[in-house]
PDB file of N, CA and C in Angstrom:
ATOM      1  N   MET Q   1       0.829  -1.049   0.131  1.00 48.00           N
ATOM      2  CA  MET Q   1       0.160   0.085  -0.028  1.00 48.00           C
ATOM      3  C   MET Q   1       0.844   1.138   0.096  1.00 48.00           C
ATOM      4  N   SER Q   2       0.846   2.124  -0.695  1.00 50.00           N
ATOM      5  CA  SER Q   2       1.251   3.285  -0.951  1.00 50.00           C
ATOM      6  C   SER Q   2       0.978   4.480  -0.088  1.00 50.00           C
ATOM      7  N   PRO Q   3       1.652   5.463  -0.015  1.00 51.00           N
ATOM      8  CA  PRO Q   3       1.219   6.483   1.076  1.00 51.00           C
ATOM      9  C   PRO Q   3      -0.274   7.042   0.609  1.00 51.00           C
ATOM     10  N   SER Q   4      -0.237   7.206  -0.776  1.00 58.00           N
ATOM     11  CA  SER Q   4      -1.565   7.830  -1.233  1.00 58.00           C
ATOM     12  C   SER Q   4      -2.813   7.319  -0.839  1.00 58.00           C
ATOM     13  N   GLU Q   5      -2.647   5.630  -0.664  1.00 77.00           N
ATOM     14  CA  GLU Q   5      -3.608   4.566  -0.412  1.00 77.00           C
ATOM     15  C   GLU Q   5      -3.849   4.906   1.289  1.00 77.00           C
ATOM     16  N   VAL Q   6      -3.137   5.617   1.865  1.00 89.00           N
ATOM     17  CA  VAL Q   6      -3.526   5.622   3.467  1.00 89.00           C
ATOM     18  C   VAL Q   6      -4.809   6.318   3.816  1.00 89.00           C
ATOM     19  N   ASN Q   7      -5.598   5.652   4.633  1.00 92.00           N
ATOM     20  CA  ASN Q   7      -6.975   6.264   4.851  1.00 92.00           C
ATOM     21  C   ASN Q   7      -6.961   5.902   6.437  1.00 92.00           C
ATOM     22  N   GLU Q   8      -8.133   6.563   7.162  1.00 93.00           N
ATOM     23  CA  GLU Q   8      -8.293   6.389   8.057  1.00 93.00           C
ATOM     24  C   GLU Q   8      -8.765   5.040   8.927  1.00 93.00           C
ATOM     25  N   LEU Q   9      -9.264   4.149   8.179  1.00 93.00           N
ATOM     26  CA  LEU Q   9      -9.617   2.682   8.154  1.00 93.00           C
ATOM     27  C   LEU Q   9      -7.939   1.855   8.132  1.00 93.00           C
ATOM     28  N   SER Q  10      -7.278   2.250   7.470  1.00 94.00           N
ATOM     29  CA  SER Q  10      -5.934   1.634   7.249  1.00 94.00           C
ATOM     30  C   SER Q  10      -5.610   0.992   8.973  1.00 94.00           C
ATOM     31  N   VAL Q  11      -4.895   0.045   8.704  1.00 96.00           N
ATOM     32  CA  VAL Q  11      -4.460  -0.665  10.011  1.00 96.00           C
ATOM     33  C   VAL Q  11      -2.769  -0.837   9.898  1.00 96.00           C
ATOM     34  N   PRO Q  12      -1.887   0.064  10.860  1.00 95.00           N
ATOM     35  CA  PRO Q  12      -0.693   0.035  10.672  1.00 95.00           C
ATOM     36  C   PRO Q  12      -0.331  -1.030  11.405  1.00 95.00           C
ATOM     37  N   THR Q  13       0.801  -1.634  11.051  1.00 95.00           N
ATOM     38  CA  THR Q  13       1.638  -2.562  11.777  1.00 95.00           C
ATOM     39  C   THR Q  13       2.943  -2.354  11.486  1.00 95.00           C
ATOM     40  N   ARG Q  14       3.696  -2.609  12.702  1.00 95.00           N
ATOM     41  CA  ARG Q  14       5.007  -2.350  12.620  1.00 95.00           C
ATOM     42  C   ARG Q  14       6.108  -3.232  12.298  1.00 95.00           C
ATOM     43  N   ASN Q  15       6.876  -2.940  11.245  1.00 95.00           N
ATOM     44  CA  ASN Q  15       7.788  -3.901  10.883  1.00 95.00           C
ATOM     45  C   ASN Q  15       8.670  -4.613  11.798  1.00 95.00           C
ATOM     46  N   LEU Q  16       8.800  -5.806  11.768  1.00 94.00           N
ATOM     47  CA  LEU Q  16       9.585  -6.432  12.846  1.00 94.00           C
ATOM     48  C   LEU Q  16      10.849  -6.438  13.003  1.00 94.00           C
ATOM     49  N   HIS Q  17      11.369  -6.283  11.825  1.00 96.00           N
ATOM     50  CA  HIS Q  17      13.236  -5.784  11.861  1.00 96.00           C
ATOM     51  C   HIS Q  17      13.469  -4.633  12.267  1.00 96.00           C
ATOM     52  N   VAL Q  18      12.324  -3.771  12.850  1.00 96.00           N
ATOM     53  CA  VAL Q  18      13.005  -2.411  12.834  1.00 96.00           C
ATOM     54  C   VAL Q  18      13.559  -2.568  14.891  1.00 96.00           C
ATOM     55  N   ARG Q  19      14.632  -2.107  15.015  1.00 96.00           N
ATOM     56  CA  ARG Q  19      15.429  -1.957  16.273  1.00 96.00           C
ATOM     57  C   ARG Q  19      14.550  -0.726  16.598  1.00 96.00           C
ATOM     58  N   VAL Q  20      14.235  -0.821  18.150  1.00 96.00           N
ATOM     59  CA  VAL Q  20      13.656   0.064  18.987  1.00 96.00           C
ATOM     60  C   VAL Q  20      14.686   0.444  20.281  1.00 96.00           C
ATOM     61  N   ARG Q  21      15.031   1.999  20.125  1.00 95.00           N
ATOM     62  CA  ARG Q  21      15.791   1.905  21.628  1.00 95.00           C
ATOM     63  C   ARG Q  21      14.739   3.630  22.216  1.00 95.00           C
ATOM     64  N   ALA Q  22      14.558   3.392  23.186  1.00 92.00           N
ATOM     65  CA  ALA Q  22      13.979   4.828  23.834  1.00 92.00           C
ATOM     66  C   ALA Q  22      14.645   5.872  24.809  1.00 92.00           C
ATOM     67  N   ARG Q  23      14.974   6.744  24.780  1.00 86.00           N
ATOM     68  CA  ARG Q  23      15.796   7.824  25.281  1.00 86.00           C
ATOM     69  C   ARG Q  23      15.176   9.093  25.576  1.00 86.00           C
ATOM     70  N   GLN Q  24      14.850   9.178  26.565  1.00 82.00           N
ATOM     71  CA  GLN Q  24      14.230  10.380  27.318  1.00 82.00           C
ATOM     72  C   GLN Q  24      12.623  10.586  26.687  1.00 82.00           C
ATOM     73  N   ASP Q  25      12.285  11.775  25.611  1.00 78.00           N
ATOM     74  CA  ASP Q  25      11.155  11.957  24.833  1.00 78.00           C
ATOM     75  C   ASP Q  25      11.110  11.130  23.617  1.00 78.00           C
ATOM     76  N   THR Q  26      11.929  10.198  23.100  1.00 84.00           N
ATOM     77  CA  THR Q  26      12.126  10.147  22.351  1.00 84.00           C
ATOM     78  C   THR Q  26      12.501   8.793  21.696  1.00 84.00           C
ATOM     79  N   LEU Q  27      12.068   8.273  20.751  1.00 92.00           N
ATOM     80  CA  LEU Q  27      12.065   7.159  20.288  1.00 92.00           C
ATOM     81  C   LEU Q  27      13.409   6.822  19.290  1.00 92.00           C
ATOM     82  N   HIS Q  28      14.116   6.112  19.252  1.00 96.00           N
ATOM     83  CA  HIS Q  28      15.113   5.785  18.272  1.00 96.00           C
ATOM     84  C   HIS Q  28      15.103   4.698  17.350  1.00 96.00           C
ATOM     85  N   LEU Q  29      14.940   4.447  15.912  1.00 96.00           N
ATOM     86  CA  LEU Q  29      14.109   3.112  15.334  1.00 96.00           C
ATOM     87  C   LEU Q  29      15.265   2.977  14.400  1.00 96.00           C
ATOM     88  N   GLY Q  30      15.811   1.821  14.017  1.00 96.00           N
ATOM     89  CA  GLY Q  30      16.575   1.604  13.186  1.00 96.00           C
ATOM     90  C   GLY Q  30      16.362   0.314  12.144  1.00 96.00           C
ATOM     91  N   LEU Q  31      16.761   0.744  10.884  1.00 96.00           N
ATOM     92  CA  LEU Q  31      16.217  -0.395   9.912  1.00 96.00           C
ATOM     93  C   LEU Q  31      17.417  -0.786   8.906  1.00 96.00           C
ATOM     94  N   HIS Q  32      18.049  -2.100   8.682  1.00 93.00           N
ATOM     95  CA  HIS Q  32      19.354  -1.704   7.983  1.00 93.00           C
ATOM     96  C   HIS Q  32      20.254  -0.604   8.634  1.00 93.00           C
ATOM     97  N   GLU Q  33      20.621  -0.380   7.354  1.00 93.00           N
ATOM     98  CA  GLU Q  33      21.584   0.958   7.935  1.00 93.00           C
ATOM     99  C   GLU Q  33      21.276   2.541   8.100  1.00 93.00           C
ATOM    100  N   GLN Q  34      19.868   2.248   8.261  1.00 95.00           N
ATOM    101  CA  GLN Q  34      19.162   3.716   8.465  1.00 95.00           C
ATOM    102  C   GLN Q  34      18.589   4.005   9.860  1.00 95.00           C
ATOM    103  N   ALA Q  35      18.813   5.234  10.356  1.00 96.00           N
ATOM    104  CA  ALA Q  35      18.617   5.645  11.582  1.00 96.00           C
ATOM    105  C   ALA Q  35      17.546   6.580  11.495  1.00 96.00           C
ATOM    106  N   PHE Q  36      16.360   6.521  12.528  1.00 96.00           N
ATOM    107  CA  PHE Q  36      15.162   7.269  12.699  1.00 96.00           C
ATOM    108  C   PHE Q  36      15.202   8.086  14.178  1.00 96.00           C
ATOM    109  N   GLU Q  37      14.845   8.987  14.262  1.00 96.00           N
ATOM    110  CA  GLU Q  37      14.432   9.954  15.474  1.00 96.00           C
ATOM    111  C   GLU Q  37      12.958   9.990  15.918  1.00 96.00           C
ATOM    112  N   LEU Q  38      12.053   9.637  16.252  1.00 95.00           N
ATOM    113  CA  LEU Q  38      10.807  10.096  16.516  1.00 95.00           C
ATOM    114  C   LEU Q  38      10.439  10.794  18.147  1.00 95.00           C
ATOM    115  N   SER Q  39       9.706  11.855  17.163  1.00 92.00           N
ATOM    116  CA  SER Q  39       9.345  12.841  18.887  1.00 92.00           C
ATOM    117  C   SER Q  39       8.324  12.305  19.591  1.00 92.00           C
ATOM    118  N   GLU Q  40       8.154  12.829  20.711  1.00 92.00           N
ATOM    119  CA  GLU Q  40       7.137  12.466  21.609  1.00 92.00           C
ATOM    120  C   GLU Q  40       6.106  11.852  21.046  1.00 92.00           C
ATOM    121  N   VAL Q  41       5.215  12.601  20.394  1.00 93.00           N
ATOM    122  CA  VAL Q  41       3.752  12.351  19.619  1.00 93.00           C
ATOM    123  C   VAL Q  41       4.222  11.421  18.999  1.00 93.00           C
ATOM    124  N   ALA Q  42       5.225  11.273  17.933  1.00 95.00           N
ATOM    125  CA  ALA Q  42       5.188  10.118  17.107  1.00 95.00           C
ATOM    126  C   ALA Q  42       5.385   9.069  17.493  1.00 95.00           C
ATOM    127  N   GLY Q  43       6.281   9.102  18.966  1.00 95.00           N
ATOM    128  CA  GLY Q  43       6.637   7.626  19.461  1.00 95.00           C
ATOM    129  C   GLY Q  43       5.291   7.194  20.280  1.00 95.00           C
ATOM    130  N   MET Q  44       4.507   7.989  20.490  1.00 95.00           N
ATOM    131  CA  MET Q  44       2.983   7.675  21.062  1.00 95.00           C
ATOM    132  C   MET Q  44       2.348   6.747  19.968  1.00 95.00           C
ATOM    133  N   ILE Q  45       2.423   7.707  18.922  1.00 96.00           N
ATOM    134  CA  ILE Q  45       1.591   6.925  17.487  1.00 96.00           C
ATOM    135  C   ILE Q  45       2.191   5.784  17.212  1.00 96.00           C
ATOM    136  N   TRP Q  46       3.704   5.547  17.341  1.00 96.00           N
ATOM    137  CA  TRP Q  46       4.321   4.292  16.628  1.00 96.00           C
ATOM    138  C   TRP Q  46       4.007   3.291  17.850  1.00 96.00           C
ATOM    139  N   ARG Q  47       3.689   3.507  19.283  1.00 94.00           N
ATOM    140  CA  ARG Q  47       3.407   2.423  20.340  1.00 94.00           C
ATOM    141  C   ARG Q  47       1.879   2.045  20.251  1.00 94.00           C
ATOM    142  N   ALA Q  48       1.417   3.062  19.605  1.00 95.00           N
ATOM    143  CA  ALA Q  48      -0.248   2.733  19.408  1.00 95.00           C
ATOM    144  C   ALA Q  48      -0.270   1.970  18.132  1.00 95.00           C
ATOM    145  N   MET Q  49       0.575   1.620  17.132  1.00 94.00           N
ATOM    146  CA  MET Q  49       0.557   0.826  16.200  1.00 94.00           C
ATOM    147  C   MET Q  49       0.368  -0.676  16.485  1.00 94.00           C
ATOM    148  N   ASP Q  50      -0.371  -1.515  16.810  1.00 92.00           N
ATOM    149  CA  ASP Q  50      -0.242  -2.701  17.168  1.00 92.00           C
ATOM    150  C   ASP Q  50      -0.744  -3.869  16.404  1.00 92.00           C
ATOM    151  N   GLY Q  51      -1.226  -3.333  15.200  1.00 93.00           N
ATOM    152  CA  GLY Q  51      -1.350  -4.379  13.615  1.00 93.00           C
ATOM    153  C   GLY Q  51      -2.960  -4.561  13.988  1.00 93.00           C
ATOM    154  N   GLU Q  52      -3.989  -3.894  15.122  1.00 95.00           N
ATOM    155  CA  GLU Q  52      -5.414  -4.060  15.034  1.00 95.00           C
ATOM    156  C   GLU Q  52      -5.777  -2.788  15.339  1.00 95.00           C
ATOM    157  N   ALA Q  53      -5.392  -1.799  15.817  1.00 96.00           N
ATOM    158  CA  ALA Q  53      -5.792  -0.531  15.848  1.00 96.00           C
ATOM    159  C   ALA Q  53      -5.999   0.020  14.423  1.00 96.00           C
ATOM    160  N   ASP Q  54      -7.403   0.590  14.063  1.00 96.00           N
ATOM    161  CA  ASP Q  54      -6.754   1.475  12.863  1.00 96.00           C
ATOM    162  C   ASP Q  54      -6.406   2.813  12.844  1.00 96.00           C
ATOM    163  N   ILE Q  55      -6.174   3.727  11.934  1.00 97.00           N
ATOM    164  CA  ILE Q  55      -5.974   4.746  12.026  1.00 97.00           C
ATOM    165  C   ILE Q  55      -6.687   6.127  13.127  1.00 97.00           C
ATOM    166  N   ARG Q  56      -7.952   5.732  12.662  1.00 97.00           N
ATOM    167  CA  ARG Q  56      -8.834   6.591  13.204  1.00 97.00           C
ATOM    168  C   ARG Q  56      -8.615   6.160  14.654  1.00 97.00           C
ATOM    169  N   SER Q  57      -8.487   4.978  15.324  1.00 97.00           N
ATOM    170  CA  SER Q  57      -8.580   4.629  16.636  1.00 97.00           C
ATOM    171  C   SER Q  57      -7.004   5.403  17.534  1.00 97.00           C
ATOM    172  N   VAL Q  58      -5.837   5.305  16.295  1.00 97.00           N
ATOM    173  CA  VAL Q  58      -4.637   5.559  16.796  1.00 97.00           C
ATOM    174  C   VAL Q  58      -5.012   7.170  17.272  1.00 97.00           C
ATOM    175  N   ALA Q  59      -5.626   8.027  16.315  1.00 98.00           N
ATOM    176  CA  ALA Q  59      -6.117   9.190  16.209  1.00 98.00           C
ATOM    177  C   ALA Q  59      -6.707   9.868  17.824  1.00 98.00           C
ATOM    178  N   ASN Q  60      -7.643   9.197  17.770  1.00 97.00           N
ATOM    179  CA  ASN Q  60      -8.328   9.036  18.781  1.00 97.00           C
ATOM    180  C   ASN Q  60      -7.607   9.577  20.409  1.00 97.00           C
ATOM    181  N   ARG Q  61      -6.727   8.149  20.273  1.00 97.00           N
ATOM    182  CA  ARG Q  61      -5.995   7.985  21.502  1.00 97.00           C
ATOM    183  C   ARG Q  61      -4.916   9.228  21.447  1.00 97.00           C
ATOM    184  N   VAL Q  62      -4.329   9.993  20.274  1.00 97.00           N
ATOM    185  CA  VAL Q  62      -3.516  11.161  20.687  1.00 97.00           C
ATOM    186  C   VAL Q  62      -4.734  12.153  21.071  1.00 97.00           C
ATOM    187  N   ALA Q  63      -5.597  12.402  19.935  1.00 98.00           N
ATOM    188  CA  ALA Q  63      -6.491  13.595  20.697  1.00 98.00           C
ATOM    189  C   ALA Q  63      -6.790  13.873  22.057  1.00 98.00           C
ATOM    190  N   ALA Q  64      -7.375  12.209  22.735  1.00 97.00           N
ATOM    191  CA  ALA Q  64      -7.474  12.337  24.376  1.00 97.00           C
ATOM    192  C   ALA Q  64      -6.143  12.675  24.885  1.00 97.00           C
ATOM    193  N   GLU Q  65      -5.059  12.119  24.645  1.00 96.00           N
ATOM    194  CA  GLU Q  65      -3.829  12.131  25.297  1.00 96.00           C
ATOM    195  C   GLU Q  65      -3.198  13.740  25.755  1.00 96.00           C
ATOM    196  N   TYR Q  66      -3.683  14.537  24.279  1.00 96.00           N
ATOM    197  CA  TYR Q  66      -2.952  15.890  24.489  1.00 96.00           C
ATOM    198  C   TYR Q  66      -4.201  16.651  23.998  1.00 96.00           C
ATOM    199  N   GLU Q  67      -5.091  16.339  24.471  1.00 97.00           N
ATOM    200  CA  GLU Q  67      -6.995  17.355  24.498  1.00 97.00           C
ATOM    201  C   GLU Q  67      -6.381  18.143  23.598  1.00 97.00           C
ATOM    202  N   ILE Q  68      -6.616  17.709  22.295  1.00 97.00           N
ATOM    203  CA  ILE Q  68      -6.447  18.141  20.725  1.00 97.00           C
ATOM    204  C   ILE Q  68      -7.841  17.889  20.139  1.00 97.00           C
ATOM    205  N   PRO Q  69      -8.414  18.510  19.084  1.00 98.00           N
ATOM    206  CA  PRO Q  69      -9.535  17.844  18.236  1.00 98.00           C
ATOM    207  C   PRO Q  69      -9.127  16.812  17.443  1.00 98.00           C
ATOM    208  N   GLU Q  70     -10.046  15.941  17.373  1.00 97.00           N
ATOM    209  CA  GLU Q  70      -9.844  14.989  16.838  1.00 97.00           C
ATOM    210  C   GLU Q  70      -9.542  14.924  15.328  1.00 97.00           C
ATOM    211  N   ASP Q  71     -10.096  15.936  14.674  1.00 97.00           N
ATOM    212  CA  ASP Q  71      -9.473  16.052  13.131  1.00 97.00           C
ATOM    213  C   ASP Q  71      -8.130  16.627  13.047  1.00 97.00           C
ATOM    214  N   VAL Q  72      -7.870  16.856  14.091  1.00 97.00           N
ATOM    215  CA  VAL Q  72      -6.511  17.730  13.720  1.00 97.00           C
ATOM    216  C   VAL Q  72      -5.229  16.089  14.102  1.00 97.00           C
ATOM    217  N   ALA Q  73      -5.709  15.533  15.338  1.00 97.00           N
ATOM    218  CA  ALA Q  73      -4.786  14.486  15.525  1.00 97.00           C
ATOM    219  C   ALA Q  73      -5.074  13.440  14.257  1.00 97.00           C
ATOM    220  N   LEU Q  74      -5.996  13.442  13.897  1.00 97.00           N
ATOM    221  CA  LEU Q  74      -6.033  12.622  12.686  1.00 97.00           C
ATOM    222  C   LEU Q  74      -5.152  12.924  11.523  1.00 97.00           C
ATOM    223  N   ALA Q  75      -5.026  14.251  11.201  1.00 97.00           N
ATOM    224  CA  ALA Q  75      -4.205  14.717  10.124  1.00 97.00           C
ATOM    225  C   ALA Q  75      -2.696  14.813  10.500  1.00 97.00           C
ATOM    226  N   ASP Q  76      -2.464  14.724  11.755  1.00 96.00           N
ATOM    227  CA  ASP Q  76      -1.162  14.326  12.613  1.00 96.00           C
ATOM    228  C   ASP Q  76      -0.732  13.072  11.945  1.00 96.00           C
ATOM    229  N   VAL Q  77      -1.681  12.225  12.782  1.00 97.00           N
ATOM    230  CA  VAL Q  77      -1.217  10.801  12.513  1.00 97.00           C
ATOM    231  C   VAL Q  77      -1.130   9.970  10.999  1.00 97.00           C
ATOM    232  N   LEU Q  78      -1.980  10.587  10.389  1.00 96.00           N
ATOM    233  CA  LEU Q  78      -2.018  10.441   8.700  1.00 96.00           C
ATOM    234  C   LEU Q  78      -0.552  10.575   8.202  1.00 96.00           C
ATOM    235  N   GLU Q  79      -0.086  11.922   8.649  1.00 96.00           N
ATOM    236  CA  GLU Q  79       1.405  12.336   8.148  1.00 96.00           C
ATOM    237  C   GLU Q  79       2.482  11.242   8.993  1.00 96.00           C
ATOM    238  N   VAL Q  80       2.300  11.196   9.970  1.00 96.00           N
ATOM    239  CA  VAL Q  80       3.308  10.079  10.497  1.00 96.00           C
ATOM    240  C   VAL Q  80       3.199   8.632  10.170  1.00 96.00           C
ATOM    241  N   VAL Q  81       2.502   8.233   9.933  1.00 96.00           N
ATOM    242  CA  VAL Q  81       2.051   7.026   9.354  1.00 96.00           C
ATOM    243  C   VAL Q  81       2.579   7.286   7.710  1.00 96.00           C
ATOM    244  N   GLU Q  82       2.339   7.887   6.795  1.00 95.00           N
ATOM    245  CA  GLU Q  82       2.725   8.031   5.865  1.00 95.00           C
ATOM    246  C   GLU Q  82       4.478   8.231   5.666  1.00 95.00           C
ATOM    247  N   GLY Q  83       4.850   8.507   6.576  1.00 95.00           N
ATOM    248  CA  GLY Q  83       6.316   9.133   6.259  1.00 95.00           C
ATOM    249  C   GLY Q  83       6.678   7.544   7.091  1.00 95.00           C
ATOM    250  N   LEU Q  84       6.383   6.876   8.041  1.00 96.00           N
ATOM    251  CA  LEU Q  84       6.533   5.589   8.422  1.00 96.00           C
ATOM    252  C   LEU Q  84       6.743   4.389   7.283  1.00 96.00           C
ATOM    253  N   LEU Q  85       5.396   4.492   6.415  1.00 95.00           N
ATOM    254  CA  LEU Q  85       5.380   3.901   5.577  1.00 95.00           C
ATOM    255  C   LEU Q  85       6.557   4.218   4.415  1.00 95.00           C
ATOM    256  N   ALA Q  86       6.441   5.041   4.203  1.00 95.00           N
ATOM    257  CA  ALA Q  86       7.773   5.509   3.065  1.00 95.00           C
ATOM    258  C   ALA Q  86       9.124   5.020   3.222  1.00 95.00           C
ATOM    259  N   ASP Q  87       9.183   4.979   4.589  1.00 95.00           N
ATOM    260  CA  ASP Q  87      10.352   4.674   5.111  1.00 95.00           C
ATOM    261  C   ASP Q  87      10.783   3.254   5.579  1.00 95.00           C
ATOM    262  N   SER Q  88       9.311   2.402   4.952  1.00 95.00           N
ATOM    263  CA  SER Q  88       9.460   0.727   5.633  1.00 95.00           C
ATOM    264  C   SER Q  88       9.353   0.506   6.862  1.00 95.00           C
ATOM    265  N   LEU Q  89       9.255   1.462   7.626  1.00 96.00           N
ATOM    266  CA  LEU Q  89       9.123   1.061   9.048  1.00 96.00           C
ATOM    267  C   LEU Q  89       7.768   0.497   9.524  1.00 96.00           C
ATOM    268  N   ILE Q  90       6.797   0.580   8.752  1.00 96.00           N
ATOM    269  CA  ILE Q  90       5.391  -0.340   8.743  1.00 96.00           C
ATOM    270  C   ILE Q  90       4.819  -0.643   7.466  1.00 96.00           C
ATOM    271  N   THR Q  91       4.031  -1.469   7.874  1.00 94.00           N
ATOM    272  CA  THR Q  91       3.175  -2.206   6.643  1.00 94.00           C
ATOM    273  C   THR Q  91       1.607  -1.765   7.302  1.00 94.00           C
ATOM    274  N   LEU Q  92       0.806  -1.432   6.182  1.00 92.00           N
ATOM    275  CA  LEU Q  92      -0.800  -1.185   6.397  1.00 92.00           C
ATOM    276  C   LEU Q  92      -1.621  -2.441   5.578  1.00 92.00           C
ATOM    277  N   ASP Q  93      -2.763  -2.503   6.310  1.00 85.00           N
ATOM    278  CA  ASP Q  93      -3.919  -3.193   5.867  1.00 85.00           C
ATOM    279  C   ASP Q  93      -4.782  -2.385   5.971  1.00 85.00           C
ATOM    280  N   ARG Q  94      -5.783  -2.959   4.954  1.00 71.00           N
ATOM    281  CA  ARG Q  94      -7.270  -2.047   4.920  1.00 71.00           C
ATOM    282  C   ARG Q  94      -8.159  -3.343   5.299  1.00 71.00           C
ATOM    283  N   PRO Q  95      -9.291  -2.718   6.311  1.00 64.00           N
ATOM    284  CA  PRO Q  95     -10.061  -4.163   6.441  1.00 64.00           C
ATOM    285  C   PRO Q  95     -10.724  -4.513   5.367  1.00 64.00           C
ATOM    286  N   GLY Q  96     -11.198  -5.293   4.924  1.00 47.00           N
ATOM    287  CA  GLY Q  96     -11.994  -5.762   3.784  1.00 47.00           C
ATOM    288  C   GLY Q  96     -11.659  -5.674   2.081  1.00 47.00           C
ATOM    289  N   ALA Q  97     -10.038  -5.695   2.442  1.00 51.00           N
ATOM    290  CA  ALA Q  97      -9.801  -5.415   1.271  1.00 51.00           C
ATOM    291  C   ALA Q  97      -9.446  -6.870   0.684  1.00 51.00           C
ATOM    292  N   SER Q  98      -9.488  -6.859  -0.388  1.00 45.00           N
ATOM    293  CA  SER Q  98      -9.048  -8.197  -0.973  1.00 45.00           C
ATOM    294  C   SER Q  98      -7.841  -8.609  -1.057  1.00 45.00           C
ATOM    295  N   LEU Q  99      -7.406  -9.776  -1.063  1.00 44.00           N
ATOM    296  CA  LEU Q  99      -6.118 -10.573  -1.322  1.00 44.00           C
ATOM    297  C   LEU Q  99      -5.682 -10.377  -2.543  1.00 44.00           C
TER     298      LEU Q  99
END
């Protein structure tokens, strides 16, 4: 699934080959020879991506945690998910999508 196909019903799953290290308010991810640093919010989004929660559910968690409107949280989550997907740090499934 490409970033252009991401929507609120997409279900993100972390790539099991990603190495994760927590340091203060950031997460550091490693995949192959690349390293990534996630902010506190992006780290929360990363942790919420369990392979079962859809993007809308993740956005609802962000909205509740940071007391922001759900539409703002959804836009933020979509942006983070698209970036993680582009870097092969996650995969996406869509409920009801044919195999």
